[in-house]
Structures are given as C-alpha cells and as structure tokens.
Amino acid sequence: MRAHPALILFAAAGLVAAGPRAIRPAVLVLGAIGALAAAAALPYGAHWSYAIGDLPLQLLRVDALSHLFGLIFTLIATIGALYSWHATRAGEHAAILVYAGGALGVVYAGDWVSAFVWWELMAWASLFVVWSGPTPRAGAVGFRYLFVHLVGGALFLIGLAAHLAGGGSSTFGPFAEPGGWPYMLILLAVAINAAIPPFHAWLADAYPEASIPGTVFLSAFTTKTAVYVLIRAFPGNDLLVWAGIVMALYGVVYAVLENDIRRLLAYHIISQVGYMVAGVGIGTPLALGGAAAHAFCHILYKALLLMGAGAVMTATGRRTLTELGGIGGQMPVVVVLYMVGAFSISGVPLFNGFISKSMIITAAGDDGRGLAELLLTLASIGTFLHTGLKLPYFTFFGPSRGVPVMPVPRNMIVAMGVAAACCIGLGLAPGWLYARLAAPVDYHPYTIDHVGGSLQLLLGTALAFWWLLAKLRGEATQSLDMDWLYRRSVPAALRWAVATAAATGRIAQTTARSAVRVATTFAANPLAGVGPVAAGLSDGAPAYDENRYRLPIGVTVFWVVLALWLVALMV
Amino acid sequence: MSPSRGAAGAVIAVIAAATVALDLVAHPHGEAWWHHTPGFDLLYGFAGCAVIVIVSKALGKAGLQRPEHVDETPGDSAE
C-alpha cells in the first residue's frame, strides 16, 4: 500500500480540529502511529508523478535518505503525541499535525516545486504552533517568526523561479552547476530554516515560548527538514563546513549565558545542527551519512531533553535555573530519563549521540580538516558542560529552593521512556541506523581509542565544571542575540516610514494650500500678480475692472490672424 | 570540600587515570598528533571547558547579557 504519511496526519488534523474532545488524544496518537506505519511500509522508488503543463511534479519519492527522515519524523510525531495526551488542544494539535505533515511532504518530494509548497505549508503551520504558546510573549514572538520565515520563503521562491527559468532541472537534488545566484538564494533560504548564524535568532526567540508539547515538535521538524534539503541538494559545499562550526560553537557560548532551561536547550539545537551542517559541507560519504544519522539521533535526544524540561515546568511551574534547584529527589524518574538524553547529546558511549556525532568529527579528521575536528570536539565539550552538567545540576541536584513539585502526568513519562529507549537502543546497536544510510559506511564507533578518548573528554569537562561551578550559576539575565537587530531595526524602520509619510503629507498639504491661495488671488485680480508698479499706480493693486483692463477685441483678432498666417506658411 | 565531593573526585581521578592508560595500548584512528598524545582528550576537555566558560562569561559581561526583560520591544508588553 502506498499512502503518503502526510495525508494520514492531515486526516488526523481534521478530526482533532473538528471532532469531539473525547477522541482527540486517541486520534492524535493513532494518526501519528498510522503515519509511522505508512512511512515504514513505503516501497523505494518514484510514485505519484504528475505534470502541470511542462512542469513534472513528484509527490512521493522514496529512497534511503527520504525513508530515514520519514521514519524519524513519524516516530517523533508519535512520541510527541503520547507526550501531549493529557493536554491536547484542538487548534494547536491540528497545527502540529499539519506541521509534521508539511515536513514529511518536503522529505518525500521528488521535485523542487512540490518541495517548496510543502516547505511553506510547514512554515505556516509551525507559526500557529508558536502562536498557541501560553506566554504573553508568544504573540509578538510569532510575528517575528513569521517575518523571518516570510523572508526565507520569498528567497526560496525567487531562487527557485530563477533556477527553473534558467533551464535548471526541476528534480529535487544536487544542482548541475552549483554557485549561481539562484543556487545561493535557495541556500540562503535553507540556511535561515537551519538556523545558521546570523539567521538563527528566530529559533531561540520562538521555541521557548511555545507550549510544552509544542516546543518538542518544533525542535524536531524545521531545522531537520533544512538539514535534509542540505544533504539532498548542497552536499560538499565548503561554505557549510565553517557555517556548521560557527553554529556549533555559537550555540555553546549562548548556552553558558542562558538562564531559561528551554532557551538553553534551544541554543543547543543550533549547536547540534551545526554538526550536521558541517557534515554536509565536508561531503564525504561518512560525513553525509553522519549528518543524516546525527539528525536521526538528535531528534530523539533533543525531544527527550525538551520533554524533561517540560516535565520540570509542569511539575513546578518554573522555567529558569535561578528559580529551580534540588528537585531531583522528588522526580527521580524524570531525572533518569533526562540524563539519558543528556548523555546522548553529550556523546557518552552506549548512547546514541556517541554513534552519530563521532561520524562527523571522524569524517572531518579523515578529510584532513584537523582544525574543524578540534573545533567540533570543543563544541562537544560545551554540550556536555551545559546539557549534561549545568542544567541538571542547577535544576535537580543543586541547592534546594524549596520549590513545591506536583506529580507529572503518566503519559509524559511514557513518552520520555520511549524516546530514552530509542536513544539507548541506537547507542547499543548502531548497525541498525548505519544499514539505513544512503551510502554504506565502514565505521565502528566502539574502538578502544575512541571510547577512551570520549571518556577522557567527558571527565576533563566534568573536572573543569567542578572547578568553575560558582561561575556557572544561573543569572537572571537575558542574552542579546541577532534578533535584537530586527527587534530594534524593524520597528524603528516602521516608525521612520510612518513619520516620513506623515511629514510628506504635511508638506504636500501646506504647498497645495499655498498654491490655491496664490491662484485664487491671481484669478480674482490678475493685476495683483503684475504688481502695483507695472500697473502705473503707487498705492497698491487696484480693484479689477474688466471694462477698464480687458484688451480691445482688435488685439485678439490680430494675434489669431498672425497665428493662422504662420500655420499657412508652414503648410 | 564535602566528603561526597571528595569521594566523587577520587572516582573521577581513578577513571581518568584508567582512560589515559588505555591510550597507551590503543591504536589511534587519526593521523594528527593529538591522536597519538596520551591524555590529550582529558586535557582538551578540561581546558576547552574552562575556555568556553571564561570566554562566554567575558562576552556576557561585555554586553551580551542584559537584566531580564529590558530588551522587550514595545509590542511584546502590549500583547
């Protein structure tokens, strides 16, 4: 059977939005499971091909890469649906399902035009997920999110139109001649969605303001769909190596400064996506496989971490490190499950981050990019520092602030348990994932030097954390990021535009009024314009008397005859 | 230093020593000199972590960190 998984999610979205409240959680979960089953059952090959005029469209292309991303997107939709069971909301969860469907649409699209349409659907649906956030900031944040994604969508569309008009292939894949301006525009649009600095600030701005389940879904789809497009269409672009390294380190620096637990984790999405972007840039089979594998693993552990942060928020109603502390004893299961995510993202052996992140770092070394290898390892140190040490220490283990802890709904724990089991399962049996990569890789993560090196790195980091513990305490601050530029400049530009329009209007009005005043005066008395001297008078303009000042009729006749004579001469 | 921190420190030190010993028997995968230097990853982890914290905090003090909610745009509070 060939059912596009997105269509199953759309049907579920319709039922969630319009159906009775009682069936909503079941529809959400069953819809996601149905999509997962459909994704797993899709046979490889090109299906659902159509044409509009000369434009070939292909809605369902299944190969190793799209199969892998389809599996993880539907799996995380299922886990997220379980996590949402106790708190499903019609509008928000319908938007979430459409959002997930849009991401799947991009993954399975075989042509650029279809990919773009799904891409935009994903952006708009995710906007409603952001707007469904409970905080007072969600509205304004959503508008900033919209602004950024509208710019990205416009760049994509212009680049795509130019690419097709220039005779470029409509097949969604690598460009025949990379480097032209249509190529660069599409790359820029994808860079915005991948949150490559300086186009990244929308992510840390918006994700922490969505609802608790909303953030879990947001963390999975937008950036990883962008990674998918990068792997599909831009492999081996050298720019991406350095963009990825900057991303990986940028997120780490901001995570040191961050106090809000979900914003801290959001900065680590940027950091982790940096590895994937760098992997795409390196472009060797190991690096590209690493990028896809890391996207797969990252979706699982990042969702687990955000679900853990969401469980803390649900239990305490608090979201900053300065308000939390010492609650681990009251929620031991959440602590254990969170730590599985933390060990996974940190690359601890036996957890899934270890088997995927190391592919990219090893590929950098194998490709003779020693500096890239060292810098990506440095970012990995930062990841363990924040996600594995700082956040859990100051949330669960540090000095208690006497925060009352409410019980966490059981479905949240079950969802976290499923994600944690996947993280450990992949860590223990990486062969399952490696066998599903687009190109076969001969990579063995569990060698003595690799495991030993990783343990050393983690221990060294833990020792420095211990040493610098006092410096790492959360501070009740906000961090200025690139969004400050448009949060200041766009309103300033709008204010300037309004003020300039108003001033132009005022000048035009004054000028017009003066012109009317002069014209009226002159029309009422032409002598006023000539002036008193020309009129041979010394006491100002005389009153206009048409019988006195009108020219004799003979003069007019003279000019008419002269004009006719000149015309006759010319003819 | 509390006894628990002392004990944890001792455990970490023992594991660290064991992993450095592993470096002496392992066959390094990479070509670069840091793959062949026993204990490099331990030092890199420690120094890298310290550099990340110190540099980030310095950047925070240099202007990246502001008191909470000062950079809200007028629209934020109106929502």
XYZ file of C-alpha atoms in Angstrom:
650
model
C 0.000 0.000 0.000
C 1.279 3.445 -0.836
C -0.164 6.043 1.496
C 1.667 9.326 1.854
C 2.249 9.605 5.624
C 1.468 13.340 5.475
C -2.065 12.634 4.257
C -2.708 10.409 7.273
C -1.549 13.239 9.534
C -3.784 15.731 7.685
C -6.808 13.478 8.136
C -5.972 13.207 11.847
C -5.555 17.001 11.983
C -9.073 17.440 10.588
C -10.503 15.099 13.205
C -8.526 16.738 16.001
C -9.728 20.178 14.942
C -13.381 19.320 14.340
C -14.024 16.063 16.185
C -15.271 15.652 19.747
C -12.901 16.446 22.556
C -13.063 12.924 23.985
C -11.452 11.269 20.957
C -8.799 13.954 20.422
C -5.847 12.297 22.235
C -6.559 8.922 20.645
C -6.831 10.441 17.164
C -3.573 12.308 17.699
C -1.660 9.203 18.763
C -3.295 6.817 16.271
C -2.780 9.294 13.429
C 0.912 9.524 14.250
C 1.245 5.738 14.581
C -0.581 5.327 11.265
C 1.860 7.723 9.614
C 4.788 5.817 11.139
C 3.436 2.526 9.809
C 2.851 4.078 6.378
C 6.386 5.527 6.325
C 7.874 2.168 7.282
C 5.849 0.370 4.585
C 6.620 2.734 1.690
C 8.452 0.856 -1.065
C 11.548 2.512 -2.527
C 11.016 4.217 -5.874
C 9.217 7.120 -7.510
C 5.467 7.268 -7.085
C 2.682 9.787 -7.519
C 4.176 11.600 -10.512
C 2.102 14.275 -12.237
C 2.666 17.200 -14.575
C 1.309 20.715 -14.701
C 1.998 21.882 -18.268
C 5.693 21.218 -18.830
C 6.394 21.008 -15.124
C 6.816 17.470 -13.775
C 5.711 17.003 -10.156
C 6.517 14.061 -7.969
C 4.926 13.835 -4.549
C 6.351 10.569 -3.321
C 9.983 9.730 -3.923
C 11.260 7.086 -1.548
C 14.973 6.386 -1.321
C 17.275 5.659 1.612
C 17.514 9.317 2.652
C 13.803 10.127 2.478
C 12.961 6.772 4.087
C 15.234 7.520 7.058
C 13.884 11.038 7.595
C 10.307 9.835 7.076
C 10.804 7.212 9.778
C 12.240 9.581 12.354
C 9.699 12.348 11.645
C 6.769 9.988 12.115
C 8.393 8.316 15.132
C 8.897 11.639 16.891
C 5.340 12.683 15.976
C 4.178 9.511 17.748
C 6.309 10.190 20.825
C 5.203 13.831 20.893
C 1.562 12.765 20.558
C 1.936 10.462 23.567
C 3.552 13.304 25.479
C 0.589 15.571 24.615
C -2.101 13.016 25.568
C -3.206 14.785 28.756
C -3.308 18.258 27.260
C -4.482 18.101 23.651
C -5.905 21.318 22.260
C -7.883 21.321 19.021
C -6.184 24.234 17.245
C -2.688 23.652 18.451
C -2.576 19.937 17.814
C -4.207 20.249 14.410
C -1.468 22.775 13.564
C 1.158 20.377 14.933
C -0.089 17.541 12.725
C -0.170 19.767 9.635
C 3.320 20.996 10.536
C 4.621 17.422 10.793
C 2.831 16.592 7.536
C 4.497 19.561 5.811
C 7.914 18.361 6.936
C 7.150 14.867 5.622
C 5.985 16.414 2.356
C 9.368 18.081 1.844
C 11.144 14.825 2.681
C 9.177 12.788 0.132
C 9.006 15.478 -2.579
C 10.792 14.490 -5.764
C 10.731 17.909 -7.440
C 11.651 21.404 -6.315
C 8.207 22.962 -6.768
C 6.481 20.362 -4.583
C 9.254 20.691 -2.022
C 8.727 24.464 -1.908
C 4.960 24.178 -1.464
C 5.359 21.703 1.410
C 8.112 23.899 2.858
C 5.776 26.879 3.027
C 2.961 24.779 4.490
C 5.359 23.663 7.189
C 6.363 27.275 7.947
C 2.765 28.497 8.230
C 1.596 25.572 10.345
C 4.567 25.990 12.682
C 3.643 29.664 13.088
C 0.321 28.581 14.588
C 2.180 26.206 16.894
C 4.234 29.179 18.143
C 1.115 31.336 18.458
C -0.536 28.628 20.557
C 2.079 29.248 23.249
C 0.745 30.151 26.675
C 3.027 33.089 27.464
C 2.101 36.717 26.824
C 5.188 36.974 24.606
C 4.002 34.245 22.195
C 2.027 36.690 20.037
C 4.895 39.089 19.372
C 7.373 36.234 19.054
C 5.086 34.629 16.451
C 5.116 37.797 14.371
C 8.912 37.864 14.433
C 8.929 34.171 13.467
C 6.546 34.967 10.610
C 8.717 37.857 9.439
C 11.853 35.689 9.290
C 10.125 32.781 7.537
C 8.395 35.062 5.037
C 11.795 36.428 4.057
C 13.131 32.854 3.804
C 10.154 31.712 1.737
C 10.480 34.675 -0.618
C 14.186 33.979 -1.161
C 13.425 30.326 -1.847
C 10.701 31.216 -4.348
C 12.807 33.798 -6.199
C 15.778 31.425 -6.325
C 13.619 28.548 -7.498
C 11.867 30.602 -10.177
C 15.230 31.825 -11.477
C 16.643 28.283 -11.367
C 13.753 26.866 -13.406
C 13.619 29.843 -15.789
C 17.338 29.387 -16.434
C 16.705 25.849 -17.613
C 17.663 24.190 -14.307
C 16.397 20.710 -13.531
C 13.144 20.503 -11.599
C 14.311 17.314 -9.884
C 14.832 17.955 -6.175
C 18.501 17.060 -5.911
C 22.027 18.422 -6.307
C 22.456 21.335 -8.722
C 24.126 20.594 -12.052
C 26.156 23.796 -11.720
C 26.386 24.920 -8.105
C 27.215 28.530 -7.364
C 24.905 30.721 -9.432
C 22.728 33.290 -7.710
C 19.563 31.136 -7.801
C 21.597 28.422 -6.049
C 22.802 30.938 -3.452
C 19.284 32.298 -2.824
C 17.879 28.822 -2.180
C 20.875 28.010 0.007
C 20.245 31.213 1.981
C 16.574 30.312 2.441
C 17.554 26.859 3.703
C 20.232 28.430 5.940
C 17.517 30.531 7.594
C 15.484 27.410 8.416
C 18.592 25.545 9.524
C 19.243 28.470 11.912
C 22.762 29.153 10.650
C 24.072 32.352 12.317
C 23.401 35.199 11.729
C 19.988 33.884 10.598
C 19.348 31.767 13.675
C 17.850 34.038 16.303
C 14.235 33.176 15.431
C 14.808 29.721 16.923
C 15.938 30.693 20.414
C 13.383 33.513 20.331
C 10.356 31.401 19.390
C 10.809 27.827 20.596
C 10.820 28.514 24.354
C 7.571 30.493 24.059
C 5.546 27.649 22.520
C 3.538 25.317 24.729
C 5.354 22.466 26.493
C 4.441 19.830 23.846
C 4.630 22.462 21.085
C 8.347 23.032 21.712
C 9.010 19.288 21.488
C 7.518 19.175 17.986
C 9.150 22.447 16.895
C 12.563 21.115 17.881
C 12.170 18.147 15.556
C 10.960 19.365 12.207
C 12.010 22.792 10.885
C 15.764 22.620 11.329
C 15.993 18.937 10.439
C 13.965 19.445 7.266
C 16.522 22.108 6.378
C 19.310 19.619 7.094
C 17.540 17.140 4.808
C 17.438 19.728 1.995
C 21.128 20.496 2.565
C 22.057 16.798 2.330
C 19.817 16.371 -0.708
C 20.850 19.430 -2.701
C 24.004 21.022 -1.307
C 26.466 18.235 -0.400
C 30.120 19.188 -0.341
C 29.606 22.962 -0.245
C 32.726 24.176 1.557
C 30.939 27.222 2.983
C 28.829 24.881 5.059
C 31.830 23.405 6.890
C 32.628 26.728 8.518
C 28.998 27.736 8.886
C 28.479 24.487 10.797
C 31.486 25.032 13.047
C 30.370 28.585 13.840
C 26.882 27.249 14.638
C 28.210 24.510 16.875
C 30.259 26.980 18.936
C 27.772 29.850 18.809
C 25.054 27.806 20.478
C 27.512 26.725 23.165
C 28.531 30.291 24.061
C 24.924 31.396 24.424
C 24.059 28.329 26.452
C 26.607 29.468 29.083
C 24.746 32.730 29.452
C 21.219 31.352 29.344
C 19.007 31.057 32.410
C 15.764 29.766 30.842
C 16.048 25.958 30.630
C 14.196 25.617 27.339
C 16.106 28.514 25.756
C 19.363 26.868 26.885
C 18.251 23.672 25.121
C 17.159 25.699 22.077
C 20.687 27.102 21.760
C 21.913 23.533 21.813
C 19.665 22.720 18.863
C 21.635 25.360 16.941
C 24.870 23.828 18.182
C 23.877 20.270 17.260
C 22.524 21.227 13.843
C 25.963 22.809 13.360
C 27.487 19.305 13.287
C 25.035 18.220 10.595
C 25.672 21.349 8.513
C 29.437 20.815 8.822
C 28.954 17.165 7.845
C 27.082 18.191 4.695
C 29.865 20.651 3.909
C 32.595 18.020 4.300
C 30.589 15.968 1.827
C 32.362 12.580 2.065
C 30.084 9.509 2.325
C 30.980 9.157 6.028
C 30.235 12.837 6.689
C 26.932 12.818 4.783
C 25.932 9.582 6.476
C 26.951 11.168 9.771
C 24.787 14.212 9.080
C 21.738 12.015 8.396
C 22.467 9.706 11.336
C 23.044 12.650 13.661
C 19.760 14.243 12.563
C 18.030 10.939 13.387
C 19.662 10.660 16.824
C 19.388 14.359 17.585
C 15.637 14.407 17.033
C 15.264 11.664 19.648
C 17.534 13.018 22.372
C 16.587 16.659 21.891
C 12.911 15.788 22.145
C 13.744 13.768 25.272
C 15.606 16.710 26.816
C 12.816 19.156 25.999
C 10.251 16.683 27.333
C 12.319 16.543 30.536
C 12.387 20.346 30.732
C 8.633 20.322 30.052
C 8.109 17.808 32.861
C 10.025 20.119 35.224
C 7.887 23.064 34.131
C 4.696 21.035 34.521
C 5.728 19.897 37.985
C 6.955 23.248 39.279
C 5.518 25.968 37.058
C 9.034 27.431 36.805
C 11.412 27.615 33.860
C 14.632 29.340 34.899
C 17.712 27.981 36.648
C 17.582 30.807 39.185
C 14.102 29.663 40.278
C 14.828 25.923 40.296
C 17.138 23.645 42.271
C 17.251 20.472 44.301
C 14.047 18.948 42.939
C 15.664 15.730 41.657
C 14.739 13.730 44.734
C 11.061 14.433 44.108
C 11.089 13.383 40.468
C 13.720 10.638 40.170
C 12.237 9.033 37.033
C 12.315 12.334 35.171
C 15.929 12.827 36.289
C 16.962 9.400 34.980
C 15.162 9.887 31.660
C 16.513 13.426 31.258
C 20.024 12.140 31.936
C 19.635 9.551 29.162
C 19.004 12.488 26.810
C 21.874 14.439 28.343
C 24.310 11.523 27.958
C 23.101 11.009 24.406
C 23.624 14.610 23.300
C 26.985 14.664 25.078
C 28.287 11.666 23.176
C 28.672 9.326 26.140
C 29.445 5.806 24.888
C 26.415 3.469 24.764
C 24.073 6.384 23.991
C 23.009 7.415 20.503
C 24.875 10.751 20.209
C 28.129 8.857 20.525
C 27.488 6.769 17.432
C 26.417 9.654 15.176
C 28.266 12.805 16.247
C 31.548 10.929 16.167
C 30.952 10.022 12.499
C 31.058 13.711 11.562
C 34.080 14.506 13.752
C 35.942 11.453 12.414
C 34.997 12.400 8.833
C 36.488 15.872 9.422
C 39.757 14.308 10.588
C 39.817 11.772 7.745
C 39.261 14.589 5.249
C 42.380 16.378 6.522
C 40.393 19.078 8.324
C 42.222 18.959 11.666
C 41.064 22.377 12.848
C 37.444 21.511 12.087
C 37.867 18.278 14.042
C 39.244 20.126 17.071
C 36.616 22.869 16.996
C 33.733 20.415 16.661
C 35.198 18.496 19.608
C 35.334 21.764 21.556
C 31.633 22.325 20.872
C 31.002 18.791 22.105
C 32.700 19.722 25.389
C 30.335 22.667 25.683
C 27.357 20.411 25.042
C 28.242 18.122 27.932
C 29.005 21.125 30.111
C 25.542 22.650 29.703
C 23.150 19.853 28.966
C 24.859 17.113 30.929
C 26.207 19.076 33.897
C 24.999 22.655 34.312
C 21.286 22.224 33.599
C 20.760 19.027 35.624
C 22.991 20.239 38.472
C 21.172 23.538 38.967
C 17.748 22.035 38.296
C 17.820 18.667 40.005
C 20.842 18.415 42.266
C 21.982 21.886 43.306
C 20.911 23.786 46.399
C 17.170 23.360 47.007
C 14.937 26.412 46.864
C 12.028 24.604 48.442
C 10.123 24.522 45.165
C 6.859 22.539 45.515
C 6.792 19.670 42.980
C 3.460 18.416 41.591
C 3.121 14.938 40.037
C 3.847 14.694 36.309
C 1.147 13.092 34.090
C 1.968 9.460 33.381
C 1.772 9.829 29.607
C 4.649 12.339 29.712
C 6.805 9.752 31.475
C 5.796 7.045 28.984
C 6.711 9.285 26.026
C 10.064 10.111 27.606
C 10.607 6.412 28.262
C 10.031 5.542 24.596
C 12.464 8.249 23.464
C 15.039 7.135 26.053
C 14.703 3.507 24.953
C 15.348 4.583 21.342
C 18.419 6.606 22.414
C 19.890 3.653 24.285
C 18.854 1.129 21.634
C 20.637 3.058 18.899
C 23.653 3.542 21.144
C 23.881 -0.196 21.749
C 23.062 -1.307 18.201
C 24.251 1.405 15.798
C 24.276 -1.095 12.935
C 20.507 -0.682 12.533
C 20.987 3.007 11.723
C 24.157 2.590 9.655
C 22.414 0.000 7.468
C 19.763 2.575 6.556
C 22.123 5.329 5.390
C 22.148 6.394 1.753
C 25.705 5.183 1.176
C 27.258 2.243 3.042
C 29.720 3.331 5.708
C 32.551 1.327 7.184
C 32.505 2.936 10.603
C 32.990 1.371 14.017
C 32.372 3.709 16.944
C 33.298 1.250 19.675
C 37.078 1.132 19.330
C 39.303 1.371 22.401
C 40.863 4.692 21.419
C 37.523 6.228 20.558
C 35.745 5.138 23.731
C 38.755 6.047 25.871
C 39.132 9.437 24.194
C 35.455 10.223 24.650
C 35.566 9.285 28.328
C 38.640 11.476 28.815
C 36.928 14.391 27.162
C 33.862 13.993 29.370
C 35.930 13.621 32.523
C 38.088 16.629 31.720
C 34.921 18.650 31.180
C 33.421 17.420 34.442
C 36.578 18.390 36.327
C 36.540 21.907 34.866
C 32.827 22.186 35.648
C 33.567 21.278 39.215
C 36.312 23.881 39.342
C 34.191 26.628 37.800
C 30.897 25.737 39.465
C 30.430 29.137 41.061
C 30.801 30.922 37.721
C 28.156 28.727 36.096
C 25.318 29.543 38.450
C 22.295 30.856 36.525
C 21.937 34.619 36.350
C 18.612 36.371 35.963
C 19.574 37.899 32.648
C 18.549 37.832 29.033
C 21.083 37.432 26.271
C 21.244 39.825 23.365
C 21.286 37.953 20.082
C 20.897 38.779 16.417
C 17.137 39.105 16.823
C 17.898 42.330 18.707
C 18.833 43.806 15.322
C 15.419 43.284 13.785
C 13.543 43.670 17.031
C 15.012 47.190 17.122
C 15.530 47.959 13.449
C 12.189 46.785 12.044
C 10.038 48.798 14.495
C 12.446 51.747 14.024
C 12.134 51.419 10.238
C 8.341 51.259 10.551
C 8.301 54.321 12.801
C 10.573 56.125 10.321
C 8.342 55.123 7.390
C 5.202 56.345 9.176
C 6.882 59.591 10.267
C 8.260 60.223 6.779
C 4.880 59.579 5.154
C 3.196 61.897 7.645
C 5.800 64.655 7.082
C 5.491 64.286 3.284
C 1.733 64.580 3.617
C 2.028 67.704 5.745
C 4.429 69.355 3.265
C 2.184 68.451 0.332
C -0.859 69.845 2.124
C 0.856 73.112 3.030
C 2.225 73.531 -0.504
C -1.133 72.802 -2.070
C -2.870 75.248 0.238
C -0.352 77.994 -0.605
C -0.719 77.275 -4.310
C -4.519 77.530 -4.081
C -4.255 80.754 -2.114
C -1.961 82.358 -4.760
C -4.075 81.066 -7.652
C -7.279 82.358 -6.087
C -5.789 85.797 -5.510
C -4.463 85.967 -9.072
C -7.660 84.688 -10.666
C -9.729 87.185 -8.721
C -7.477 90.065 -9.753
C -4.786 89.430 -12.425
C -3.340 92.878 -11.679
C -2.296 91.697 -8.242
C 0.210 89.404 -9.954
C 1.574 92.175 -12.179
C 2.197 94.365 -9.200
C 1.437 97.972 -8.486
C 4.408 99.460 -10.400
C 3.563 97.772 -13.691
C 0.060 98.986 -13.271
C 1.400 102.584 -13.027
C -0.026 103.040 -9.614
C 1.672 103.778 -6.326
C -0.964 102.829 -3.823
C -1.160 99.006 -4.303
C -3.084 96.837 -6.710
C -6.251 98.449 -7.979
C -9.558 96.657 -7.905
C -10.007 94.671 -11.113
C -12.404 96.323 -13.519
C -12.849 94.133 -16.588
C -14.180 97.017 -18.697
C -11.078 99.038 -17.996
C -8.380 96.337 -18.246
C -9.693 93.903 -20.841
C -7.727 94.091 -24.138
C -9.579 95.562 -27.159
C -11.067 92.810 -29.430
C -8.809 94.015 -32.308
C -5.684 92.815 -30.497
C -7.090 89.309 -30.161
C -8.080 89.287 -33.849
C -4.548 90.426 -34.759
C -2.938 87.525 -32.881
C -5.334 84.997 -34.398
C -4.646 86.201 -37.948
C -0.885 86.152 -37.258
C -1.105 82.582 -35.983
C -3.133 81.398 -38.976
C -0.629 83.083 -41.337
C 2.275 81.277 -39.667
C 0.454 77.956 -39.969
C -0.264 78.636 -43.637
C 3.451 79.394 -44.225
C 4.497 76.095 -42.644
C 1.986 74.055 -44.610
C 35.038 20.202 50.442
C 32.274 17.800 51.473
C 33.125 14.060 51.851
C 30.820 13.191 48.915
C 32.621 15.645 46.653
C 35.931 14.223 47.791
C 34.814 10.677 47.031
C 33.438 11.712 43.643
C 36.731 13.429 42.899
C 38.648 10.258 43.768
C 36.415 8.148 41.498
C 36.857 10.605 38.651
C 40.622 10.631 39.148
C 40.784 6.822 39.035
C 38.660 6.611 35.872
C 40.716 9.383 34.272
C 43.929 7.525 35.018
C 42.458 4.332 33.584
C 41.430 6.024 30.340
C 44.853 7.616 29.959
C 46.345 4.150 30.443
C 44.030 2.948 27.652
C 45.661 5.495 25.321
C 48.961 3.670 25.746
C 47.566 0.378 24.467
C 45.007 1.635 21.915
C 45.691 2.026 18.205
C 44.752 5.593 17.355
C 42.495 6.081 14.362
C 43.567 9.556 13.183
C 46.820 10.848 11.725
C 47.072 14.099 13.684
C 49.462 14.441 16.597
C 46.665 14.790 19.144
C 45.508 11.279 18.353
C 48.915 9.990 19.388
C 49.353 12.026 22.594
C 48.264 10.056 25.672
C 45.863 12.035 27.837
C 45.276 14.713 25.195
C 41.495 14.381 25.346
C 41.491 14.723 29.129
C 43.460 17.959 28.951
C 41.465 19.217 25.982
C 38.211 18.526 27.852
C 39.421 20.413 30.901
C 40.986 23.350 29.050
C 38.171 23.532 26.484
C 35.525 23.648 29.185
C 37.421 26.365 31.080
C 37.896 28.399 27.877
C 34.203 28.100 26.958
C 33.063 29.259 30.393
C 35.575 32.097 30.729
C 35.185 33.425 27.171
C 31.387 33.181 27.254
C 31.142 34.920 30.611
C 33.502 37.644 29.367
C 31.291 38.137 26.294
C 28.265 38.250 28.596
C 29.868 40.946 30.703
C 30.938 42.795 27.555
C 27.294 43.342 26.660
C 25.585 40.149 25.562
C 23.806 39.762 28.905
C 21.197 42.260 29.985
C 18.914 42.317 33.028
C 15.837 40.222 32.321
C 13.160 41.780 30.096
C 14.995 45.018 29.282
C 15.181 44.261 25.585
C 11.461 43.673 25.179
C 10.133 45.607 22.260
C 7.066 47.774 22.948
C 4.937 45.219 21.073
C 5.893 42.450 23.495
C 4.371 44.072 26.525
C 1.264 45.095 24.595
C 0.448 41.527 23.580
